[in-house]
Short mmCIF file of C-alpha atoms and ligand atoms in Angstrom, two decimals:
data_model
loop_
_atom_site.label_atom_id
_atom_site.label_comp_id
_atom_site.label_asym_id
_atom_site.label_seq_id
_atom_site.Cartn_x
_atom_site.Cartn_y
_atom_site.Cartn_z
CA UNK A 1 55.58 85.24 -1.53
CA UNK A 2 54.11 83.72 1.63
CA UNK A 3 53.16 80.03 0.97
CA UNK A 4 49.68 78.98 1.55
CA UNK A 5 50.73 76.58 4.34
CA UNK A 6 52.48 79.41 6.38
CA UNK A 7 49.31 81.65 5.86
CA UNK A 8 47.01 78.94 7.01
CA UNK A 9 49.29 78.53 10.15
CA UNK A 10 49.26 82.35 10.75
CA UNK A 11 45.56 82.51 10.35
CA UNK A 12 45.08 79.55 12.68
CA UNK A 13 47.19 81.51 15.24
CA UNK A 14 45.32 84.85 14.77
CA UNK A 15 41.72 83.30 14.61
CA UNK A 16 41.18 84.89 11.13
CA UNK A 17 38.41 83.19 8.93
CA UNK A 18 39.42 80.17 7.15
CA UNK A 19 41.24 80.82 3.74
CA UNK A 20 39.55 79.57 0.48
CA UNK A 21 41.64 76.87 -1.07
CA UNK A 22 44.26 78.56 -3.27
CA UNK A 23 46.37 76.63 -5.78
CA UNK A 24 50.01 77.48 -5.26
CA UNK A 25 52.29 78.66 -8.01
CA UNK A 26 55.23 76.17 -8.85
CA UNK A 27 58.13 77.07 -6.43
CA UNK A 28 60.29 78.29 -9.44
CA UNK A 29 57.73 80.75 -10.69
CA UNK A 30 58.46 84.42 -9.91
CA UNK A 31 56.16 87.33 -9.92
CA UNK A 32 53.16 85.26 -10.55
CA UNK A 33 49.77 86.95 -9.45
CA UNK A 34 46.53 85.31 -8.20
CA UNK A 35 43.72 86.55 -10.32
CA UNK A 36 39.83 85.90 -10.13
CA UNK A 37 37.18 86.49 -12.72
CA UNK A 38 34.07 85.67 -10.70
CA UNK A 39 33.14 85.38 -6.98
CA UNK A 40 33.35 81.63 -6.86
CA UNK A 41 36.59 81.46 -9.14
CA UNK A 42 39.39 80.29 -6.75
CA UNK A 43 41.81 82.00 -9.13
CA UNK A 44 44.56 81.27 -11.26
CA UNK A 45 48.22 82.25 -11.01
CA UNK A 46 49.43 84.26 -14.11
CA UNK A 47 51.93 86.70 -15.11
CA UNK A 48 51.61 90.56 -15.50
CA UNK A 49 51.78 90.04 -19.09
CA UNK A 50 48.85 87.42 -19.18
CA UNK A 51 46.59 89.91 -17.58
CA UNK A 52 46.76 91.63 -20.93
CA UNK A 53 46.44 88.56 -23.23
CA UNK A 54 43.88 86.66 -20.97
CA UNK A 55 41.82 89.54 -19.65
CA UNK A 56 42.39 93.20 -20.57
CA UNK A 57 42.53 92.62 -24.29
CA UNK A 58 39.31 90.38 -24.03
CA UNK A 59 37.54 93.02 -21.77
CA UNK A 60 37.25 90.38 -19.13
CA UNK A 61 36.99 91.85 -15.55
CA UNK A 62 39.32 90.46 -13.01
CA UNK A 63 40.62 90.91 -9.54
CA UNK A 64 44.31 90.56 -8.43
CA UNK A 65 43.96 89.08 -4.83
CA UNK A 66 47.63 88.21 -4.43
CA UNK A 67 48.17 90.95 -1.75
CA UNK A 68 44.70 90.85 -0.23
CA UNK A 69 43.65 87.15 -0.35
CA UNK A 70 41.66 87.49 3.02
CA UNK A 71 39.55 90.53 2.35
CA UNK A 72 36.20 88.79 1.64
CA UNK A 73 36.86 86.46 4.65
CA UNK A 74 37.54 89.32 6.96
CA UNK A 75 34.33 90.83 5.93
CA UNK A 76 32.38 87.55 6.37
CA UNK A 77 34.00 87.21 9.99
CA UNK A 78 32.89 90.78 10.96
CA UNK A 79 29.38 89.93 9.71
CA UNK A 80 29.23 86.55 11.52
CA UNK A 81 30.36 88.46 14.87
CA UNK A 82 27.59 90.83 14.32
CA UNK A 83 25.21 87.91 13.46
CA UNK A 84 24.11 89.80 10.18
CA UNK A 85 24.80 89.12 6.55
CA UNK A 86 27.80 91.01 4.98
CA UNK A 87 25.46 93.19 2.88
CA UNK A 88 23.57 94.51 6.19
CA UNK A 89 26.66 95.98 7.81
CA UNK A 90 25.13 99.43 7.33
CA UNK A 91 22.59 101.85 8.56
CA UNK A 92 19.68 103.41 6.69
CA UNK A 93 20.36 106.33 4.50
CA UNK A 94 18.06 109.60 4.35
CA UNK A 95 15.12 109.48 2.00
CA UNK A 96 16.40 112.45 0.08
CA UNK A 97 18.45 115.47 -0.32
CA UNK A 98 18.09 118.01 2.77
CA UNK A 99 20.98 120.40 2.54
CA UNK A 100 20.65 121.96 -0.88
CA UNK A 101 20.96 125.63 0.35
CA UNK A 102 24.23 124.81 2.22
CA UNK A 103 25.62 122.98 -0.90
CA UNK A 104 24.60 125.65 -3.39
CA UNK A 105 27.36 128.28 -2.90
CA UNK A 106 30.04 125.40 -2.82
CA UNK A 107 28.60 124.08 -6.17
CA UNK A 108 28.75 127.74 -7.69
CA UNK A 109 32.56 127.85 -6.90
CA UNK A 110 33.16 124.64 -8.98
CA UNK A 111 35.64 125.52 -11.97
CA UNK A 112 35.15 123.64 -15.38
CA UNK A 113 38.53 125.09 -16.13
CA UNK A 114 40.31 123.33 -13.20
CA UNK A 115 38.75 120.17 -14.30
CA UNK A 116 40.09 120.52 -17.88
CA UNK A 117 43.68 121.72 -16.55
CA UNK A 118 44.09 118.79 -14.23
CA UNK A 119 42.87 116.08 -16.72
CA UNK A 120 45.56 117.60 -19.25
CA UNK A 121 48.03 117.22 -16.46
CA UNK A 122 47.31 113.58 -15.98
CA UNK A 123 46.89 112.60 -19.59
CA UNK A 124 50.32 114.18 -20.49
CA UNK A 125 51.94 111.35 -18.81
CA UNK A 126 52.81 108.89 -21.53
CA UNK A 127 51.10 106.17 -19.45
CA UNK A 128 49.91 105.91 -15.87
CA UNK A 129 50.18 102.08 -15.86
CA UNK A 130 50.86 101.16 -12.27
CA UNK A 131 54.05 99.10 -13.22
CA UNK A 132 55.58 101.71 -15.58
CA UNK A 133 58.48 104.07 -14.89
CA UNK A 134 56.01 106.90 -15.18
CA UNK A 135 53.86 105.51 -12.26
CA UNK A 136 55.94 107.26 -9.55
CA UNK A 137 55.99 110.45 -11.47
CA UNK A 138 52.26 110.63 -11.74
CA UNK A 139 51.98 109.73 -7.99
CA UNK A 140 54.29 112.61 -7.11
CA UNK A 141 52.26 115.00 -9.52
CA UNK A 142 49.02 114.04 -8.00
CA UNK A 143 50.17 114.14 -4.35
CA UNK A 144 51.55 117.59 -4.79
CA UNK A 145 48.20 118.75 -6.48
CA UNK A 146 46.25 117.34 -3.82
CA UNK A 147 48.49 118.89 -1.07
CA UNK A 148 48.28 122.32 -2.86
CA UNK A 149 44.46 122.23 -3.26
CA UNK A 150 44.12 121.19 0.41
CA UNK A 151 46.47 123.88 1.75
CA UNK A 152 43.47 126.25 2.03
CA UNK A 153 42.25 124.43 5.17
CA UNK A 154 45.35 123.43 7.50
CA UNK A 155 43.07 120.90 9.23
CA UNK A 156 43.09 118.65 6.21
CA UNK A 157 45.43 115.83 6.08
CA UNK A 158 47.09 114.10 2.81
CA UNK A 159 48.83 110.90 3.01
CA UNK A 160 50.34 108.41 0.68
CA UNK A 161 49.08 104.81 1.23
CA UNK A 162 52.06 102.61 0.07
CA UNK A 163 51.37 99.26 -1.85
CA UNK A 164 53.70 96.28 -3.12
CA UNK A 165 54.30 98.28 -6.18
CA UNK A 166 55.75 101.80 -6.76
CA UNK A 167 52.48 103.72 -7.06
CA UNK A 168 50.87 104.68 -3.72
CA UNK A 169 47.26 105.48 -3.38
CA UNK A 170 46.68 109.01 -1.97
CA UNK A 171 44.19 109.81 0.80
CA UNK A 172 43.06 113.37 1.72
CA UNK A 173 40.79 113.59 4.84
CA UNK A 174 38.59 116.72 6.05
CA UNK A 175 38.09 115.77 9.67
CA UNK A 176 34.57 115.70 10.96
CA UNK A 177 33.46 115.34 14.68
CA UNK A 178 32.81 111.55 14.89
CA UNK A 179 35.10 108.44 14.24
CA UNK A 180 33.17 107.40 11.06
CA UNK A 181 34.23 108.10 7.61
CA UNK A 182 32.69 108.83 4.26
CA UNK A 183 34.72 108.25 1.09
CA UNK A 184 34.57 109.39 -2.38
CA UNK A 185 36.98 107.59 -4.80
CA UNK A 186 38.59 107.51 -8.21
CA UNK A 187 41.53 105.66 -9.76
CA UNK A 188 44.46 107.69 -11.19
CA UNK A 189 46.31 104.88 -12.97
CA UNK A 190 45.60 104.21 -16.43
CA UNK A 191 46.15 101.29 -19.00
CA UNK A 192 46.74 101.15 -22.81
CA UNK A 193 46.46 98.31 -25.09
CA UNK A 194 49.82 96.91 -23.89
CA UNK A 195 52.02 97.41 -20.85
CA UNK A 196 54.11 99.79 -22.72
CA UNK A 197 51.54 101.42 -24.82
CA UNK A 198 50.42 105.15 -24.86
CA UNK A 199 47.78 105.51 -22.16
CA UNK A 200 46.41 108.96 -21.68
CA UNK A 201 43.44 107.74 -19.65
CA UNK A 202 41.66 110.93 -20.05
CA UNK A 203 38.21 109.66 -19.52
CA UNK A 204 39.51 106.35 -17.63
CA UNK A 205 39.75 107.62 -15.16
CA UNK A 206 41.37 111.15 -15.09
CA UNK A 207 38.01 112.37 -15.48
CA UNK A 208 36.95 110.77 -12.12
CA UNK A 209 40.10 112.03 -10.38
CA UNK A 210 39.46 115.69 -11.25
CA UNK A 211 35.96 115.41 -9.93
CA UNK A 212 37.04 114.39 -6.57
CA UNK A 213 39.87 116.85 -6.73
CA UNK A 214 37.86 119.75 -7.56
CA UNK A 215 35.20 118.75 -4.98
CA UNK A 216 38.08 118.80 -2.42
CA UNK A 217 39.14 122.17 -3.65
CA UNK A 218 35.88 123.93 -2.96
CA UNK A 219 35.40 122.20 0.28
CA UNK A 220 38.89 123.06 1.33
CA UNK A 221 38.59 126.76 0.21
CA UNK A 222 35.18 127.23 2.03
CA UNK A 223 37.01 125.57 5.21
CA UNK A 224 33.93 123.34 5.40
CA UNK A 225 33.44 121.50 8.52
CA UNK A 226 31.50 118.14 8.58
CA UNK A 227 28.97 118.16 11.33
CA UNK A 228 29.31 114.31 11.55
CA UNK A 229 31.73 111.89 9.82
CA UNK A 230 35.27 112.85 8.27
CA UNK A 231 35.21 113.25 4.49
CA UNK A 232 37.92 111.17 2.65
CA UNK A 233 39.08 111.50 -0.89
CA UNK A 234 40.62 108.37 -2.15
CA UNK A 235 42.95 108.47 -5.28
CA UNK A 236 43.56 104.72 -6.03
CA UNK A 237 46.54 103.28 -7.98
CA UNK A 238 46.49 99.82 -9.66
CA UNK A 239 42.91 99.59 -10.49
CA UNK A 240 43.56 98.61 -13.98
CA UNK A 241 45.90 95.94 -12.55
CA UNK A 242 43.00 94.26 -10.78
CA UNK A 243 41.60 96.83 -8.32
CA UNK A 244 44.98 96.63 -6.21
CA UNK A 245 45.07 99.86 -4.59
CA UNK A 246 41.42 99.86 -3.38
CA UNK A 247 41.70 96.47 -2.20
CA UNK A 248 44.78 97.24 -0.07
CA UNK A 249 43.16 100.37 1.37
CA UNK A 250 39.89 98.58 2.14
CA UNK A 251 41.72 95.54 3.69
CA UNK A 252 43.46 97.99 5.99
CA UNK A 253 40.14 99.81 6.99
CA UNK A 254 38.37 96.43 7.54
CA UNK A 255 41.39 95.15 9.55
CA UNK A 256 41.43 98.29 11.62
CA UNK A 257 37.60 98.35 11.86
CA UNK A 258 37.24 101.90 10.40
CA UNK A 259 33.73 102.78 10.62
CA UNK A 260 33.02 103.53 6.83
CA UNK A 261 29.47 104.70 6.42
CA UNK A 262 29.71 105.00 2.55
CA UNK A 263 31.94 104.90 -0.52
CA UNK A 264 30.94 106.71 -3.73
CA UNK A 265 33.31 105.76 -6.60
CA UNK A 266 33.57 107.84 -9.80
CA UNK A 267 35.18 106.05 -12.71
CA UNK A 268 34.56 107.71 -16.06
CA UNK A 269 32.57 110.92 -15.98
CA UNK A 270 33.26 112.61 -19.42
CA UNK A 271 31.30 110.96 -22.28
CA UNK A 272 27.69 110.74 -22.27
CA UNK A 273 25.68 110.44 -25.39
CA UNK A 274 22.42 110.02 -23.48
CA UNK A 275 23.25 113.01 -21.22
CA UNK A 276 22.79 111.16 -18.10
CA UNK A 277 24.31 110.05 -14.74
CA UNK A 278 24.62 106.32 -14.66
CA UNK A 279 24.34 104.43 -11.25
CA UNK A 280 25.25 100.75 -11.50
CA UNK A 281 23.34 98.36 -9.16
CA UNK A 282 25.56 95.37 -8.96
CA UNK A 283 28.07 94.75 -6.38
CA UNK A 284 26.90 97.90 -4.55
CA UNK A 285 24.90 98.90 -1.54
CA UNK A 286 21.17 99.19 -2.80
CA UNK A 287 20.19 101.54 0.14
CA UNK A 288 22.99 103.85 -0.68
CA UNK A 289 22.45 103.60 -4.48
CA UNK A 290 18.84 104.51 -3.76
CA UNK A 291 19.67 107.65 -1.70
CA UNK A 292 22.29 108.66 -4.54
CA UNK A 293 19.54 108.50 -7.21
CA UNK A 294 17.56 111.10 -5.31
CA UNK A 295 20.64 113.39 -5.40
CA UNK A 296 20.94 113.54 -9.25
CA UNK A 297 17.86 115.70 -9.78
CA UNK A 298 18.53 117.68 -6.76
CA UNK A 299 22.23 118.74 -7.76
CA UNK A 300 22.56 118.22 -11.50
CA UNK A 301 20.81 118.90 -14.73
CA UNK A 302 20.74 115.30 -15.87
CA UNK A 303 18.69 112.19 -15.65
CA UNK A 304 19.53 109.05 -13.83
CA UNK A 305 20.22 105.86 -15.63
CA UNK A 306 20.62 102.43 -14.07
CA UNK A 307 22.91 99.68 -15.41
CA UNK A 308 25.07 96.93 -14.24
CA UNK A 309 28.82 96.65 -14.87
CA UNK A 310 29.51 93.05 -13.65
CA UNK A 311 32.15 91.54 -11.39
CA UNK A 312 35.14 93.54 -10.20
CA UNK A 313 34.34 96.38 -12.84
CA UNK A 314 35.88 99.22 -10.48
CA UNK A 315 36.96 100.12 -7.13
CA UNK A 316 33.53 100.16 -5.35
CA UNK A 317 33.72 96.37 -5.55
CA UNK A 318 36.72 96.40 -3.11
CA UNK A 319 34.50 98.32 -0.58
CA UNK A 320 31.66 95.89 -1.10
CA UNK A 321 34.12 92.98 -0.78
CA UNK A 322 35.07 94.36 2.64
CA UNK A 323 31.57 94.80 3.79
CA UNK A 324 31.24 98.66 3.40
CA UNK A 325 28.33 100.32 1.80
CA UNK A 326 29.53 101.29 -1.73
CA UNK A 327 28.12 102.70 -4.80
CA UNK A 328 29.37 103.41 -8.46
CA UNK A 329 28.44 106.54 -10.44
CA UNK A 330 29.35 106.66 -14.13
CA UNK A 331 29.14 108.64 -17.34
CA UNK A 332 26.63 106.56 -19.08
CA UNK A 333 25.51 102.84 -19.48
CA UNK A 334 28.13 100.36 -20.27
CA UNK A 335 27.09 100.26 -23.97
CA UNK A 336 27.16 103.90 -24.51
CA UNK A 337 30.20 104.85 -22.37
CA UNK A 338 33.56 106.02 -23.99
CA UNK A 339 34.57 103.46 -26.62
CA UNK A 340 38.06 104.97 -26.35
CA UNK A 341 39.27 103.42 -22.99
CA UNK A 342 42.39 101.34 -22.53
CA UNK A 343 43.97 102.72 -25.66
CA UNK A 344 46.07 105.74 -26.97
CA UNK A 345 42.60 107.07 -28.19
CA UNK A 346 41.44 107.88 -24.67
CA UNK A 347 42.38 111.45 -25.19
CA UNK A 348 41.47 114.70 -23.50
CA UNK A 349 39.79 115.83 -26.82
CA UNK A 350 37.06 113.08 -26.30
CA UNK A 351 36.15 114.30 -22.93
CA UNK A 352 33.09 116.47 -22.34
CA UNK A 353 33.97 118.83 -19.44
CA UNK A 354 30.39 120.11 -19.03
CA UNK A 355 29.57 116.64 -18.28
CA UNK A 356 32.36 116.17 -15.86
CA UNK A 357 31.16 119.25 -14.18
CA UNK A 358 27.78 117.72 -13.61
CA UNK A 359 29.56 114.89 -11.80
CA UNK A 360 31.54 117.40 -9.62
CA UNK A 361 28.08 119.16 -8.79
CA UNK A 362 26.80 115.73 -7.83
CA UNK A 363 29.74 114.89 -5.67
CA UNK A 364 29.71 118.09 -3.80
CA UNK A 365 25.98 117.69 -3.12
CA UNK A 366 26.71 114.17 -1.86
CA UNK A 367 29.61 115.21 0.26
CA UNK A 368 27.45 118.10 2.03
CA UNK A 369 24.46 115.57 2.55
CA UNK A 370 26.83 112.86 3.80
CA UNK A 371 28.59 115.19 6.36
CA UNK A 372 25.29 114.94 8.32
CA UNK A 373 25.23 110.98 8.28
N1 BES B 401 36.46 102.25 -15.95
C1 BES B 401 36.62 100.72 -16.20
C2 BES B 401 35.30 99.95 -15.98
C3 BES B 401 34.26 100.42 -16.97
C4 BES B 401 34.49 100.21 -18.34
C5 BES B 401 33.03 100.89 -16.45
C6 BES B 401 33.33 100.51 -19.03
C7 BES B 401 32.10 101.30 -17.42
C8 BES B 401 32.14 101.03 -18.84
C9 BES B 401 37.80 100.26 -15.37
O1 BES B 401 38.86 101.08 -15.27
C10 BES B 401 38.14 98.88 -16.04
O2 BES B 401 38.76 98.86 -17.06
N2 BES B 401 37.92 97.78 -15.32
C11 BES B 401 38.35 96.50 -15.70
C12 BES B 401 38.47 95.61 -14.68
C13 BES B 401 39.60 95.84 -13.75
C14 BES B 401 39.67 95.16 -12.61
C15 BES B 401 40.98 95.49 -14.37
C16 BES B 401 37.26 96.10 -16.74
O3 BES B 401 36.12 96.59 -16.80
O4 BES B 401 37.63 95.27 -17.56
ZN1 ZN B 402 38.39 102.83 -14.89
#
């Protein structure tokens, strides 16, 4: 653990924005994590176990900023340099869909059977909790699956993004013709009611992982070449530990000033009593969100529902914190989404794969549209 004093010193030297005051853990404390439950909360140092007792069991959203304490400050510094607000480091989005005929054959190639097979593969791990001994196995399984899907197009690269824990995030990239990137994301870790409990995480969030995996498969098989930005598929680890994987990746992209035009996160896609696609409108880019709402009737058979999910509810929040335009697409409203998550009951049998397929259609539609940004 780097001390606050040392960090302040380093930041002074490198000219990075001032750190918010962070209370230090006692010098004897080991493995404490700095967790926040609101934008203004300076955070408290707690053990991994306390994440369960204080937050997860009470359904309180939190972010673990231990490894990425400067993400928000980096974004604020970037905005100040550009003399704009953080929210407006983004250009306009189109007024609606314009590439339906190009997307149609790709959408026809989507396979509901693949969605089901891969969801089973992920849910078969006893847990995908990022600290468990199963985490590296789930990472290897997913990496190998992404590589095999991407093989159809040798220009696609797949890499592991390592974190401070033993579960890398995985990033696949379909190269475009510019330096900018458009990202679709989902988290592949899961969590049960305790650190050692069964956690199939079928809906949360194997269902989102298989959506972006199947989208990658059809684009790879068609040797799809974006006219503009590269298309990236981000499979994050550690989401349930407090957005760990996505914060690390977004911290890296912000530090390297990667030109991220849009991030569309899919977390929970297979349980929808109202038969809708929900688009959340807090901690997101409203222009990107408005654009996505126009794609739902163009690319799916479902209606759009708008809801809010609160501070740090999923990985889109990390992209927003980094100052990148981000959005969050979900299966239904907060109240009507799967009641089984974070338990042994989040089983494949509760997942509606016809609904997951609708999210895959939406995602392919979005990627084709975004390939012209
Ligand atoms: N998929 C959930 C978020 C969610 C839950 C969205 C219910 C819509 C309906 C996500 O994986 C999650 O559990 N997030 C945590 C916060 C996270 C930072 C630990 C949460 O919502 O408590
Ligand atoms: Zn989730």
